[in-house]
CSV table of C-alpha atoms and ligand atoms in Angstrom, one decimal:
chain,number,residue,atom,x,y,z
A,239,MET,CA,0.0,0.0,0.0
A,240,THR,CA,1.2,3.5,-0.8
A,241,ALA,CA,-0.1,7.0,-0.1
A,242,THR,CA,-0.3,9.7,-2.7
A,243,ILE,CA,-1.1,13.3,-3.4
A,244,THR,CA,-4.7,13.5,-4.7
A,245,SER,CA,-5.0,17.2,-5.1
A,246,ILE,CA,-2.7,20.2,-4.8
A,247,ALA,CA,-3.0,24.0,-4.8
A,248,HIS,CA,-0.9,27.0,-3.7
A,249,TYR,CA,-1.3,30.6,-2.7
A,250,LEU,CA,1.1,33.6,-3.1
A,251,PRO,CA,0.4,37.1,-1.8
A,252,GLU,CA,-0.2,39.6,-4.6
A,253,GLU,CA,2.5,42.1,-3.7
A,254,VAL,CA,5.5,41.5,-5.9
A,255,ILE,CA,8.9,42.9,-4.5
A,256,ASP,CA,11.6,43.0,-7.2
A,257,ASN,CA,15.3,43.3,-6.4
A,258,HIS,CA,15.4,47.0,-7.2
A,259,TYR,CA,13.2,47.7,-4.2
A,260,PHE,CA,16.2,46.8,-1.9
A,261,GLU,CA,18.6,49.1,-3.8
A,262,SER,CA,17.0,52.2,-2.3
A,263,PHE,CA,17.9,51.3,1.3
A,264,LEU,CA,20.5,48.5,1.3
A,265,ASP,CA,24.0,48.3,-0.2
A,266,THR,CA,22.9,45.7,-2.7
A,267,SER,CA,22.1,45.3,-6.4
A,268,ASP,CA,19.8,43.4,-8.7
A,269,GLU,CA,23.0,42.0,-10.3
A,270,TRP,CA,24.4,40.6,-7.0
A,271,ILE,CA,21.1,39.1,-5.9
A,272,LYS,CA,20.5,37.4,-9.3
A,273,THR,CA,23.9,36.0,-9.8
A,274,ARG,CA,24.5,34.8,-6.2
A,275,THR,CA,21.0,33.4,-5.6
A,276,GLY,CA,18.9,33.2,-8.8
A,277,ILE,CA,16.2,35.4,-7.2
A,278,SER,CA,14.6,38.2,-9.3
A,279,GLU,CA,11.4,38.9,-7.2
A,280,ARG,CA,9.5,37.6,-4.2
A,281,ARG,CA,6.0,38.0,-2.7
A,282,PHE,CA,5.5,39.9,0.6
A,283,ALA,CA,2.2,39.5,2.5
A,284,LYS,CA,1.1,42.9,3.7
A,285,ASP,CA,-0.9,41.6,6.6
A,286,GLY,CA,-2.4,38.4,8.1
A,287,ALA,CA,-0.6,35.4,9.5
A,288,THR,CA,0.7,32.1,8.0
A,289,SER,CA,-2.8,30.6,8.4
A,290,ASP,CA,-4.1,33.3,6.1
A,291,LEU,CA,-1.7,32.1,3.4
A,292,ILE,CA,-2.9,28.5,3.9
A,293,VAL,CA,-6.6,29.0,3.9
A,294,PRO,CA,-7.1,30.1,0.2
A,295,ALA,CA,-4.8,27.3,-1.0
A,296,ALA,CA,-6.6,24.8,1.2
A,297,GLU,CA,-10.0,25.9,0.0
A,298,GLU,CA,-8.9,25.5,-3.6
A,299,CYS,CA,-7.2,22.1,-2.9
A,300,ILE,CA,-10.4,20.7,-1.3
A,301,ARG,CA,-12.6,22.1,-4.1
A,302,LYS,CA,-10.3,20.6,-6.8
A,303,ARG,CA,-10.6,17.2,-5.1
A,304,GLY,CA,-14.4,17.5,-5.0
A,305,ILE,CA,-14.8,16.2,-1.5
A,306,SER,CA,-16.6,17.6,1.5
A,307,LYS,CA,-14.6,19.3,4.2
A,308,ASP,CA,-15.9,16.8,6.7
A,309,GLU,CA,-13.9,14.1,5.0
A,310,ILE,CA,-10.6,15.7,6.0
A,311,ASP,CA,-9.5,13.8,9.1
A,312,CYS,CA,-6.1,15.2,9.9
A,313,VAL,CA,-4.4,18.6,9.3
A,314,ILE,CA,-0.6,18.9,9.3
A,315,VAL,CA,1.1,22.3,9.0
A,316,ALA,CA,4.8,22.5,8.3
A,317,THR,CA,6.1,25.9,9.2
A,318,VAL,CA,8.7,27.9,11.1
A,319,THR,CA,6.4,30.9,11.3
A,320,PRO,CA,3.4,29.6,13.1
A,321,ASP,CA,0.5,32.0,13.9
A,322,HIS,CA,1.3,31.5,17.6
A,323,PHE,CA,3.5,29.2,19.8
A,324,PHE,CA,0.2,27.7,20.8
A,325,PRO,CA,-2.4,26.8,19.7
A,326,ASN,CA,-0.7,25.2,16.8
A,327,THR,CA,-1.4,26.6,13.3
A,328,ALA,CA,-3.2,23.3,12.4
A,329,ALA,CA,-5.9,24.3,15.0
A,330,VAL,CA,-6.2,27.8,13.5
A,331,VAL,CA,-6.5,26.3,10.0
A,332,GLN,CA,-9.0,23.7,11.2
A,333,HIS,CA,-11.2,26.3,12.7
A,334,LYS,CA,-11.0,28.8,9.8
A,335,LEU,CA,-11.8,26.1,7.3
A,336,GLY,CA,-14.5,24.4,9.5
A,337,LEU,CA,-12.9,20.9,9.3
A,338,LYS,CA,-15.1,19.4,12.0
A,339,ASN,CA,-13.8,15.8,11.8
A,340,ALA,CA,-10.0,16.5,11.8
A,341,TRP,CA,-7.2,16.4,14.4
A,342,GLY,CA,-3.8,17.8,13.6
A,343,PHE,CA,-0.5,19.4,14.6
A,344,ASP,CA,2.4,21.4,13.3
A,345,ILE,CA,5.8,20.2,12.1
A,346,SER,CA,8.8,22.4,12.7
A,347,ALA,CA,11.6,21.3,10.3
A,348,ALA,CA,12.2,24.6,8.5
A,349,CYS,CA,13.0,24.1,4.8
A,350,SER,CA,12.6,20.4,5.2
A,351,GLY,CA,9.2,20.8,6.7
A,352,PHE,CA,7.2,19.7,3.7
A,353,VAL,CA,9.4,16.6,3.0
A,354,PHE,CA,9.2,15.5,6.7
A,355,ALA,CA,5.4,16.2,6.8
A,356,LEU,CA,4.9,14.3,3.5
A,357,ALA,CA,6.7,11.2,4.9
A,358,THR,CA,4.6,11.6,8.1
A,359,ALA,CA,1.3,12.0,6.4
A,360,SER,CA,2.1,9.1,4.1
A,361,SER,CA,2.9,6.7,7.0
A,362,PHE,CA,-0.4,7.8,8.8
A,363,VAL,CA,-2.4,6.9,5.7
A,364,ASN,CA,-0.5,3.6,5.3
A,365,SER,CA,-1.1,2.7,8.9
A,366,GLY,CA,-4.8,3.6,8.8
A,367,LEU,CA,-4.4,6.4,11.4
A,368,ALA,CA,-5.8,8.9,8.8
A,369,LYS,CA,-7.6,8.6,5.5
A,370,LYS,CA,-7.4,12.1,4.1
A,371,VAL,CA,-4.7,14.4,5.4
A,372,LEU,CA,-4.6,18.1,4.5
A,373,LEU,CA,-0.9,18.7,4.3
A,374,CYS,CA,0.2,22.3,4.3
A,375,GLY,CA,3.6,23.8,3.8
A,376,ALA,CA,3.6,27.5,4.5
A,377,ASP,CA,5.7,30.3,5.8
A,378,LYS,CA,5.2,34.1,6.3
A,379,MET,CA,9.0,34.6,6.3
A,380,THR,CA,8.5,38.4,6.4
A,381,SER,CA,7.4,38.0,10.0
A,382,ILE,CA,10.9,37.1,11.1
A,383,LEU,CA,12.9,38.9,8.3
A,384,ASN,CA,15.3,41.7,9.2
A,385,ILE,CA,14.6,43.9,6.2
A,386,ASN,CA,17.6,46.1,7.0
A,387,ASP,CA,20.1,43.2,6.8
A,388,ARG,CA,21.2,42.6,3.2
A,389,ASN,CA,22.4,39.1,4.1
A,390,GLN,CA,18.9,37.9,4.6
A,391,ALA,CA,16.4,40.5,3.4
A,392,VAL,CA,16.7,39.7,-0.3
A,393,LEU,CA,16.5,35.9,0.1
A,394,PHE,CA,13.0,35.1,1.5
A,395,GLY,CA,9.3,35.5,0.6
A,396,ASP,CA,5.9,34.4,1.8
A,397,GLY,CA,3.7,31.7,0.4
A,398,ALA,CA,1.8,28.4,0.9
A,399,GLY,CA,1.3,25.1,-0.8
A,400,VAL,CA,-1.4,22.6,0.3
A,401,CYS,CA,-2.1,19.0,-0.8
A,402,ILE,CA,-4.4,16.1,0.2
A,403,ILE,CA,-2.7,12.8,1.0
A,404,GLU,CA,-4.7,9.6,0.6
A,405,LYS,CA,-4.3,5.9,-0.1
A,406,SER,CA,-3.1,5.5,-3.7
A,407,ASN,CA,-5.4,3.4,-6.0
A,408,ASP,CA,-2.2,1.9,-7.4
A,409,ASP,CA,0.4,0.5,-5.0
A,410,ASN,CA,3.2,1.4,-7.5
A,411,MET,CA,2.3,5.1,-7.3
A,412,GLY,CA,2.6,7.9,-4.8
A,413,VAL,CA,5.3,8.1,-2.0
A,414,ILE,CA,7.6,5.2,-2.9
A,415,ASP,CA,10.5,5.9,-0.6
A,416,GLN,CA,12.1,8.5,1.7
A,417,ILE,CA,15.4,9.3,3.3
A,418,LEU,CA,15.3,11.8,6.2
A,419,HIS,CA,18.1,13.3,8.3
A,420,ILE,CA,18.6,15.7,11.2
A,421,ASP,CA,21.8,16.9,12.8
A,422,GLY,CA,21.7,19.6,15.6
A,423,PHE,CA,25.3,20.5,14.9
A,424,GLY,CA,23.9,22.8,12.2
A,425,GLY,CA,21.8,24.9,14.6
A,426,GLN,CA,24.7,27.3,15.2
A,427,TYR,CA,24.6,28.4,11.6
A,428,LEU,CA,20.8,29.0,11.1
A,429,HIS,CA,18.4,29.9,13.9
A,430,MET,CA,16.3,32.5,15.7
A,431,VAL,CA,18.1,33.4,18.9
A,432,ALA,CA,15.2,34.6,21.2
A,433,GLY,CA,11.5,34.1,21.8
A,434,GLY,CA,11.7,30.4,23.0
A,435,SER,CA,12.3,29.0,26.4
A,436,PHE,CA,16.1,29.3,25.8
A,437,LYS,CA,15.9,33.1,25.7
A,438,PRO,CA,12.3,34.4,26.4
A,439,SER,CA,11.3,37.7,24.8
A,440,SER,CA,12.3,40.8,26.6
A,441,HIS,CA,13.1,44.4,25.8
A,442,GLU,CA,16.7,43.4,25.5
A,443,THR,CA,16.1,40.7,23.0
A,444,VAL,CA,14.1,43.1,20.9
A,445,ASP,CA,16.8,45.8,21.1
A,446,ASN,CA,19.4,43.2,20.1
A,447,LEU,CA,17.4,42.2,17.0
A,448,GLU,CA,17.2,38.6,18.3
A,449,HIS,CA,13.7,37.8,16.9
A,450,TYR,CA,15.0,37.8,13.3
A,451,ILE,CA,16.6,35.0,11.2
A,452,TYR,CA,20.3,34.5,12.1
A,453,GLN,CA,22.0,32.8,9.1
A,454,ASP,CA,25.7,32.1,8.5
A,455,GLY,CA,25.1,31.9,4.7
A,456,GLN,CA,28.5,30.4,3.7
A,457,ASN,CA,28.4,27.6,6.2
A,458,VAL,CA,24.8,26.8,5.4
A,459,PHE,CA,25.6,26.9,1.7
A,460,LYS,CA,28.6,24.4,2.1
A,461,ASN,CA,26.5,21.9,4.0
A,462,ALA,CA,23.4,22.3,1.8
A,463,VAL,CA,25.3,21.6,-1.4
A,464,VAL,CA,26.6,18.3,0.1
A,465,GLY,CA,23.6,17.3,2.0
A,466,MET,CA,21.0,17.9,-0.7
A,467,ALA,CA,23.1,16.4,-3.5
A,468,ASP,CA,24.0,13.3,-1.4
A,469,VAL,CA,20.5,12.5,-0.3
A,470,SER,CA,19.1,12.9,-3.8
A,471,ALA,CA,21.8,10.7,-5.3
A,472,GLU,CA,21.3,8.1,-2.5
A,473,ILE,CA,17.5,7.9,-3.1
A,474,MET,CA,18.1,7.3,-6.8
A,475,GLU,CA,20.7,4.6,-6.1
A,476,LYS,CA,18.5,2.9,-3.5
A,477,ASN,CA,15.6,2.7,-6.0
A,478,ASN,CA,17.7,1.8,-9.0
A,479,LEU,CA,16.9,5.0,-10.8
A,480,LYS,CA,19.1,6.3,-13.6
A,481,SER,CA,18.9,10.0,-14.5
A,482,ASP,CA,16.7,9.2,-17.5
A,483,ASP,CA,14.2,7.6,-15.1
A,484,VAL,CA,13.7,10.9,-13.3
A,485,ALA,CA,11.0,13.2,-14.7
A,486,TYR,CA,11.8,16.0,-12.4
A,487,LEU,CA,14.0,17.0,-9.5
A,488,VAL,CA,11.9,19.1,-7.1
A,489,PRO,CA,14.4,20.9,-4.9
A,490,HIS,CA,13.9,23.3,-2.0
A,491,GLN,CA,14.4,26.8,-3.5
A,492,ALA,CA,17.1,28.5,-1.4
A,493,ASN,CA,19.8,29.2,-3.9
A,494,LEU,CA,20.0,28.4,-7.6
A,495,ARG,CA,23.6,27.4,-7.2
A,496,ILE,CA,22.6,24.7,-4.5
A,497,ILE,CA,19.9,23.5,-6.9
A,498,SER,CA,22.3,23.2,-9.9
A,499,ALA,CA,24.9,21.3,-7.8
A,500,THR,CA,22.2,18.8,-6.8
A,501,ALA,CA,21.0,18.4,-10.4
A,502,ASN,CA,24.6,18.0,-11.5
A,503,ARG,CA,25.3,15.3,-8.9
A,504,MET,CA,22.1,13.4,-10.1
A,505,GLY,CA,23.2,13.7,-13.7
A,506,VAL,CA,19.9,15.5,-14.4
A,507,GLY,CA,19.8,18.5,-16.9
A,508,MET,CA,18.3,21.7,-15.7
A,509,ASP,CA,15.4,21.2,-18.1
A,510,LYS,CA,14.3,18.5,-15.6
A,511,VAL,CA,14.5,20.6,-12.5
A,512,MET,CA,11.6,22.6,-11.1
A,513,VAL,CA,12.9,26.1,-10.5
A,514,ASN,CA,10.7,29.1,-9.5
A,515,ILE,CA,13.1,30.7,-7.0
A,516,ASP,CA,13.4,33.6,-9.6
A,517,LYS,CA,9.8,34.6,-8.9
A,518,TYR,CA,9.2,33.7,-5.2
A,519,GLY,CA,12.6,33.5,-3.4
A,520,ASN,CA,12.8,31.2,-0.5
A,521,THR,CA,9.4,30.5,1.1
A,522,THR,CA,10.9,27.8,3.4
A,523,ALA,CA,8.3,25.0,3.9
A,524,ALA,CA,6.3,26.2,0.9
A,525,THR,CA,8.8,26.0,-1.9
A,526,ILE,CA,8.4,22.3,-2.8
A,527,PRO,CA,4.5,22.2,-2.7
A,528,ILE,CA,4.3,25.5,-4.7
A,529,CYS,CA,6.6,24.0,-7.4
A,530,LEU,CA,4.5,20.8,-7.5
A,531,SER,CA,1.3,22.8,-7.8
A,532,GLU,CA,2.6,25.1,-10.5
A,533,TRP,CA,3.9,22.3,-12.6
A,534,ASN,CA,0.7,20.4,-12.1
A,535,ASP,CA,-1.4,23.4,-13.1
A,536,ALA,CA,0.7,23.9,-16.2
A,537,GLY,CA,0.0,20.3,-17.3
A,538,LYS,CA,3.6,19.3,-17.1
A,539,LEU,CA,3.2,16.3,-14.9
A,540,LYS,CA,1.9,12.9,-16.0
A,541,LYS,CA,0.9,9.7,-14.2
A,542,GLY,CA,3.9,7.6,-13.4
A,543,ASP,CA,6.5,10.5,-13.5
A,544,ASN,CA,9.3,9.9,-11.0
A,545,LEU,CA,9.8,13.0,-8.9
A,546,VAL,CA,12.8,13.4,-6.6
A,547,LEU,CA,11.9,15.9,-3.9
A,548,ALA,CA,14.9,17.2,-2.0
A,549,SER,CA,15.4,19.6,0.9
A,550,PHE,CA,18.0,21.1,3.2
A,551,GLY,CA,17.4,23.6,6.0
A,552,ALA,CA,17.8,24.7,9.6
A,553,GLY,CA,18.5,22.1,12.1
A,554,PHE,CA,20.2,21.0,10.0
A,555,THR,CA,17.4,19.0,8.5
A,556,TRP,CA,17.6,17.4,5.1
A,557,GLY,CA,15.9,14.6,3.1
A,558,SER,CA,14.5,13.3,-0.1
A,559,VAL,CA,11.2,11.7,-1.1
A,560,LEU,CA,10.7,9.6,-4.3
A,561,LEU,CA,7.2,10.5,-5.4
A,562,ARG,CA,5.7,8.7,-8.4
A,563,TRP,CA,3.0,11.1,-9.6
A,564,ASN,CA,-0.6,9.9,-9.5
A,565,LEU,CA,-3.5,12.2,-8.7
A,566,ASN,CA,-5.8,9.1,-8.5
A,567,ASP,CA,-7.9,10.4,-11.5
B,203,UT7,O1,16.7,27.7,3.1
B,203,UT7,C1,17.4,27.6,4.3
B,203,UT7,C2,18.8,27.2,4.0
B,203,UT7,N1,19.5,28.4,3.5
B,203,UT7,C3,20.4,28.3,2.5
B,203,UT7,O2,20.4,27.2,1.9
B,203,UT7,C4,21.1,29.5,2.1
B,203,UT7,C5,22.6,29.0,1.9
B,203,UT7,N2,23.4,30.2,1.6
B,203,UT7,C6,23.4,31.0,0.5
B,203,UT7,O3,22.5,30.7,-0.3
B,203,UT7,C7,24.5,31.9,0.3
B,203,UT7,O4,25.5,31.7,1.2
B,203,UT7,C8,24.0,33.4,0.4
B,203,UT7,C9,23.1,33.8,-0.8
B,203,UT7,C10,23.2,33.6,1.7
B,203,UT7,C11,25.2,34.4,0.3
B,203,UT7,O5,25.9,34.2,-0.9
B,203,UT7,P1,27.5,33.9,-0.8
B,203,UT7,O6,27.9,33.8,-2.2
B,203,UT7,O7,27.7,32.7,0.1
B,203,UT7,O8,28.0,35.3,-0.2
B,203,UT7,P2,28.8,35.5,1.1
B,203,UT7,O9,27.9,35.3,2.3
B,203,UT7,O10,30.1,34.8,1.1
B,203,UT7,O11,29.1,37.1,1.0
B,203,UT7,C12,30.0,37.6,0.0
B,203,UT7,C13,29.9,39.1,0.1
B,203,UT7,C14,30.0,39.6,1.5
B,203,UT7,O12,30.8,40.8,1.5
B,203,UT7,P3,32.3,40.9,1.8
B,203,UT7,O13,32.3,40.4,3.3
B,203,UT7,O14,33.0,40.0,0.9
B,203,UT7,O15,32.6,42.3,1.7
B,203,UT7,C15,28.6,39.9,1.9
B,203,UT7,O16,28.5,40.9,2.9
B,203,UT7,O17,28.6,39.5,-0.4
B,203,UT7,C16,28.1,40.4,0.6
B,203,UT7,N3,26.6,40.3,0.5
B,203,UT7,C17,25.9,41.1,-0.3
B,203,UT7,N4,26.3,42.0,-1.2
B,203,UT7,C18,25.3,42.6,-1.9
B,203,UT7,C19,25.8,39.5,1.2
B,203,UT7,N5,24.5,39.8,0.9
B,203,UT7,C20,24.6,40.7,0.0
B,203,UT7,C21,23.6,41.4,-0.8
B,203,UT7,N6,24.0,42.3,-1.7
B,203,UT7,N7,22.3,41.2,-0.6
């Protein structure tokens, strides 16, 4: 038995911020941002919380599947920008959507959030613990972004991707395999210092700008290039896949250079890599489901396509899922 994605949708805020916007108040340039990251623009949500990014995508996802909201029995939200510490964002989403038969929770695994949550949802469906999981990958990165720091301001954006996970009608389709990793050694290079029990919020933490992202870009970059490339190559080898067998690499969108290095290691040409970092920047837990949703909407995915999902992010967390595309239709 396998579990599969039976519907998918995404939501992006309307406000488009191009690279030139930053040139007016930061020592940066369109040229630097494009060549070092691959980003041209990103979307910033003017107001609302992460759940407000999820709700429109979830409404569309459920509508596309043609089921009643009452059939959703579990909600999982992967995010590092929850509406609140508690209740979890899954509860907020459940309430806003009126999913009266669901239970749920949040997963905090940063950029690997969607990959970890997909593996979790899939095992729930396989075990019978849930039948129809509403799986959301969403982040309002602008809520933790220091807009005055050029090392981070230009990198991130807001967005959400939502899918439904159910039993596949074909055991050879859906989530075929996964390889997942965590190593807390990486915490020193990418974290938010304050606001948790380690360093509760105070005037001092606000004055010290400790509620924003802290990222040592170079160290994250070095580890990401190795981690994402290794895990993608490993899942191919484990499943006897040659590069020709892969329809698409679906990488987390943090930096085009990390994406290219991963594709290169897999022996896959860039024409077989989902890339939208140019339009949306890094939306953390949302990058992979937004890619899948866009490629699906564009009619570029067909039944049986082998998709290698790959992520690397704070923790460090990293992993890969082999997804054989099948919307059950
Ligand atoms: O999704 C979560 C995981 N995160 C990642 O995977 C991100 C991984 N890291 C990266 O993508 C890259 O390290 C960055 C895009 C963050 C930075 O690129 P880089 O090529 O590693 O640059 P760098 O950090 O080595 O900085 C090179 C120079 C520095 O100036 P000096 O010290 O050489 O004078 C930076 O201050 O570039 C400077 N710099 C900028 N210059 C213009 C950093 N940000 C900017 C900027 N505009 N926005």
